[in-house]
Coordinates of C-alpha atoms in Angstrom, one line a residue:
Chain A
G1 CA 246.7 -26.6 -56.7
A2 CA 242.8 -27.6 -56.5
V3 CA 242.1 -29.0 -52.8
V4 CA 239.2 -31.7 -52.0
S5 CA 238.2 -32.5 -48.8
Q6 CA 236.6 -35.2 -47.0
H7 CA 234.7 -35.4 -43.9
P8 CA 234.9 -38.1 -41.5
S9 CA 237.9 -38.9 -42.8
R10 CA 237.3 -42.3 -40.2
V11 CA 234.4 -43.4 -38.8
I12 CA 233.1 -47.0 -37.0
C13 CA 229.9 -47.3 -36.5
K14 CA 227.1 -50.0 -35.5
S15 CA 225.5 -52.2 -37.9
G16 CA 222.0 -51.0 -38.8
T17 CA 223.1 -46.9 -38.4
S18 CA 223.3 -44.5 -41.5
V19 CA 227.0 -42.7 -41.8
K20 CA 227.1 -39.3 -44.1
I21 CA 230.5 -38.5 -45.6
E22 CA 231.0 -35.1 -47.0
C23 CA 233.1 -34.2 -50.3
R24 CA 234.1 -30.6 -50.2
S25 CA 235.6 -29.2 -53.2
L26 CA 237.8 -26.0 -51.1
D27 CA 239.2 -23.7 -53.7
F28 CA 237.0 -24.2 -56.9
Q29 CA 233.5 -25.1 -58.3
A30 CA 232.4 -28.5 -59.2
T31 CA 229.0 -29.4 -61.1
T32 CA 230.0 -32.9 -61.1
M33 CA 231.4 -34.9 -58.3
F34 CA 232.4 -38.7 -58.2
W35 CA 232.1 -41.8 -55.4
Y36 CA 234.1 -44.7 -55.6
R37 CA 234.8 -47.2 -53.2
Q38 CA 237.9 -49.7 -52.7
F39 CA 237.8 -52.5 -50.8
P40 CA 241.0 -53.9 -49.2
K41 CA 244.0 -54.9 -51.8
Q42 CA 241.0 -53.8 -54.5
S43 CA 240.8 -51.2 -56.9
L44 CA 239.0 -47.9 -57.1
M45 CA 235.8 -49.4 -58.3
L46 CA 233.1 -46.0 -59.4
M47 CA 229.8 -45.8 -57.7
A48 CA 227.8 -42.9 -59.0
T49 CA 228.4 -39.5 -60.5
S50 CA 227.0 -36.4 -58.8
N51 CA 225.6 -34.0 -60.3
E52 CA 224.5 -30.7 -58.7
G53 CA 220.5 -29.8 -58.7
S54 CA 220.2 -33.3 -60.3
K55 CA 220.0 -37.0 -59.3
A56 CA 222.8 -38.8 -59.1
T57 CA 223.4 -41.8 -61.6
Y58 CA 224.4 -45.0 -60.2
E59 CA 226.7 -47.6 -61.5
Q60 CA 225.0 -51.1 -61.8
G61 CA 225.0 -52.3 -59.1
V62 CA 225.4 -50.0 -57.0
E63 CA 222.1 -49.6 -54.8
K64 CA 220.9 -46.3 -55.1
D65 CA 218.3 -46.4 -52.2
K66 CA 221.4 -47.8 -49.8
F67 CA 223.7 -45.0 -51.2
L68 CA 222.2 -41.7 -50.7
I69 CA 223.9 -39.1 -52.6
N70 CA 222.8 -35.4 -52.6
H71 CA 224.7 -32.6 -54.3
A72 CA 223.8 -29.7 -53.1
S73 CA 225.9 -26.8 -53.9
L74 CA 229.0 -26.5 -56.6
T75 CA 231.0 -27.3 -53.7
L76 CA 229.7 -30.3 -51.9
S77 CA 228.3 -33.2 -52.3
T78 CA 227.4 -36.1 -49.3
L79 CA 227.1 -39.7 -49.6
T80 CA 224.9 -41.4 -47.0
V81 CA 225.8 -45.3 -46.1
T82 CA 221.9 -46.2 -44.9
S83 CA 221.5 -48.9 -42.6
A84 CA 225.2 -49.8 -42.9
H85 CA 226.2 -53.3 -42.4
P86 CA 229.8 -54.7 -42.4
E87 CA 230.4 -55.8 -45.7
D88 CA 229.9 -51.6 -46.2
S89 CA 232.7 -51.8 -44.6
S90 CA 235.1 -50.0 -47.4
F91 CA 237.7 -47.0 -48.1
Y92 CA 235.5 -44.5 -49.7
I93 CA 236.9 -41.7 -51.9
C94 CA 235.4 -38.5 -54.3
S95 CA 236.8 -36.8 -56.9
A96 CA 235.7 -33.7 -58.5
S97 CA 235.8 -31.9 -61.6
P98 CA 235.9 -28.1 -62.0
F99 CA 233.0 -26.2 -63.3
G100 CA 233.4 -24.7 -66.3
G101 CA 236.9 -26.2 -67.8
S102 CA 237.5 -29.2 -70.0
T103 CA 239.6 -30.1 -67.5
D104 CA 241.5 -33.8 -67.6
T105 CA 242.3 -33.7 -63.6
Q106 CA 239.7 -34.6 -61.5
Y107 CA 241.1 -33.8 -58.0
F108 CA 240.6 -36.8 -55.6
G109 CA 239.6 -36.6 -52.0
P110 CA 241.6 -38.5 -49.4
G111 CA 239.0 -41.2 -48.5
T112 CA 237.1 -42.1 -45.7
R113 CA 237.9 -45.5 -43.7
L114 CA 234.0 -46.6 -43.0
T115 CA 234.5 -49.3 -40.4
V116 CA 231.0 -51.3 -39.6
L117 CA 230.9 -53.8 -37.0
Chain B
S1 CA 233.2 -51.5 -64.2
Q2 CA 236.8 -51.6 -64.2
Q3 CA 238.7 -51.0 -67.7
G4 CA 241.0 -53.3 -68.0
E5 CA 243.9 -54.7 -66.2
E6 CA 247.5 -54.1 -64.9
D7 CA 250.1 -56.4 -65.0
P8 CA 251.8 -57.9 -63.2
Q9 CA 249.7 -57.9 -59.7
A10 CA 252.5 -57.7 -57.9
L11 CA 256.5 -57.0 -58.5
S12 CA 259.2 -57.2 -56.0
I13 CA 262.6 -55.2 -56.6
Q14 CA 265.8 -53.9 -55.0
E15 CA 266.8 -50.2 -54.8
G16 CA 268.4 -48.9 -57.9
E17 CA 266.4 -51.3 -60.3
N18 CA 263.6 -50.0 -62.4
A19 CA 260.2 -50.8 -62.2
T20 CA 258.0 -51.2 -65.2
M21 CA 254.2 -51.8 -64.6
N22 CA 251.9 -52.5 -68.0
C23 CA 248.1 -51.5 -68.3
S24 CA 246.0 -52.7 -70.8
Y25 CA 242.5 -51.1 -71.2
K26 CA 239.4 -52.0 -73.1
T27 CA 237.6 -48.7 -74.9
S28 CA 238.7 -46.0 -76.5
I29 CA 240.0 -43.2 -74.3
N30 CA 240.0 -39.5 -73.8
N31 CA 243.6 -40.2 -71.8
L32 CA 244.8 -42.1 -69.6
Q33 CA 246.8 -41.3 -66.0
W34 CA 248.5 -43.4 -63.3
Y35 CA 248.4 -42.4 -59.8
R36 CA 250.1 -44.4 -56.5
Q37 CA 248.5 -45.1 -53.6
N38 CA 250.0 -45.6 -50.5
S39 CA 249.2 -48.5 -48.0
G40 CA 245.6 -47.0 -46.8
R41 CA 245.9 -43.5 -48.1
G42 CA 244.6 -41.1 -50.8
L43 CA 245.5 -40.9 -54.6
V44 CA 248.2 -39.1 -55.8
H45 CA 248.6 -38.4 -59.4
L46 CA 251.5 -38.9 -61.5
I47 CA 251.6 -38.2 -64.8
L48 CA 248.5 -38.1 -67.5
I49 CA 249.2 -39.0 -71.2
R50 CA 246.7 -38.2 -73.5
S51 CA 245.3 -40.1 -76.3
N52 CA 247.4 -38.6 -79.1
E53 CA 250.6 -38.6 -77.5
R54 CA 252.7 -41.8 -77.2
E55 CA 255.4 -41.0 -74.3
K56 CA 255.7 -38.1 -71.8
H57 CA 258.4 -38.1 -68.4
S58 CA 258.4 -36.5 -65.4
G59 CA 261.3 -36.4 -63.3
R60 CA 262.1 -40.9 -62.7
L61 CA 259.3 -41.5 -64.5
R62 CA 258.3 -42.8 -68.3
V63 CA 254.7 -43.7 -69.6
T64 CA 254.1 -44.6 -72.5
L65 CA 251.0 -45.0 -74.9
D66 CA 250.3 -47.5 -77.8
T67 CA 246.2 -46.6 -78.3
S68 CA 246.4 -49.6 -81.2
K69 CA 247.2 -51.9 -78.9
K70 CA 244.9 -50.3 -76.2
S71 CA 247.9 -50.7 -73.5
S72 CA 250.3 -48.2 -71.6
S73 CA 253.6 -48.6 -69.6
L74 CA 254.8 -46.9 -66.6
L75 CA 258.4 -47.1 -66.0
I76 CA 259.9 -45.7 -62.7
T77 CA 263.9 -45.4 -62.9
A78 CA 266.1 -45.9 -60.4
S79 CA 263.7 -47.1 -57.8
R80 CA 263.5 -46.0 -54.1
A81 CA 262.0 -47.5 -50.9
A82 CA 259.7 -45.1 -51.2
D83 CA 258.4 -45.9 -54.4
T84 CA 256.3 -49.0 -52.4
A85 CA 252.9 -48.1 -52.7
S86 CA 250.0 -49.4 -55.5
Y87 CA 249.8 -48.0 -59.0
F88 CA 247.1 -47.9 -61.0
C89 CA 246.0 -46.9 -64.8
A90 CA 242.8 -45.1 -65.0
T91 CA 241.3 -43.9 -68.0
D92 CA 238.3 -41.7 -69.5
A93 CA 236.1 -41.7 -72.6
Q94 CA 235.9 -37.7 -72.6
A95 CA 237.4 -35.1 -70.8
G96 CA 234.9 -34.4 -66.8
T97 CA 233.7 -38.1 -67.1
A98 CA 234.2 -40.7 -64.3
L99 CA 237.9 -42.3 -64.1
I100 CA 237.8 -46.0 -64.9
F101 CA 240.6 -47.7 -62.7
G102 CA 242.6 -50.6 -63.5
K103 CA 243.2 -53.5 -60.9
G104 CA 246.7 -51.9 -59.6
T105 CA 250.3 -53.3 -59.3
T106 CA 251.7 -53.6 -56.3
L107 CA 255.1 -52.3 -56.2
S108 CA 257.4 -53.4 -53.0
V109 CA 261.3 -51.8 -53.1
S110 CA 263.4 -53.1 -50.9
S111 CA 266.5 -51.6 -49.8

């Protein structure tokens, strides 16, 4: 079955540093990937839609200069949390939609837990 | 933005009992999906029901969809302790677009 990986799975950083999270589709190509954020005991909130070769589309309230998204290839999207602060501590999950299909199923990565001290 | 609500927010039952969770959404959908998430872990896809379907089964899971009421229910029969998790419904407006998640139901099954 389709597999999406995320790296790292867990990261702890100091306030003010930047953290890059990778989302890879391992056995399929994805023109579109999605980034979600989940705070403790809450649901997943869509942050942005990442399209290969073009700028990401951000949801209302999500700062594009703080959460930089790069979708440079059909198998990789990266989310960089710039100048991270404790309030950015969260569980970040990506999903990928296979290229060329009208598939209804998105494939989710295992998530990255970010803790900002 | 979140599409809708799930109820109950929390549900505690004994092993062997059935668990029913409900989900409501606000806009027209392409399909509705249910996911499970164990504490601190990623999502596990459970079942997908299309907008033109009314009921679907998968093992101990039964999902219904009422598009006129914009609601869905997930029934887990003969629950087990291993079913303890959070359950989320998610909808998309069309294939390949982002999923919008409900707030989730936290299910606790005690043995």
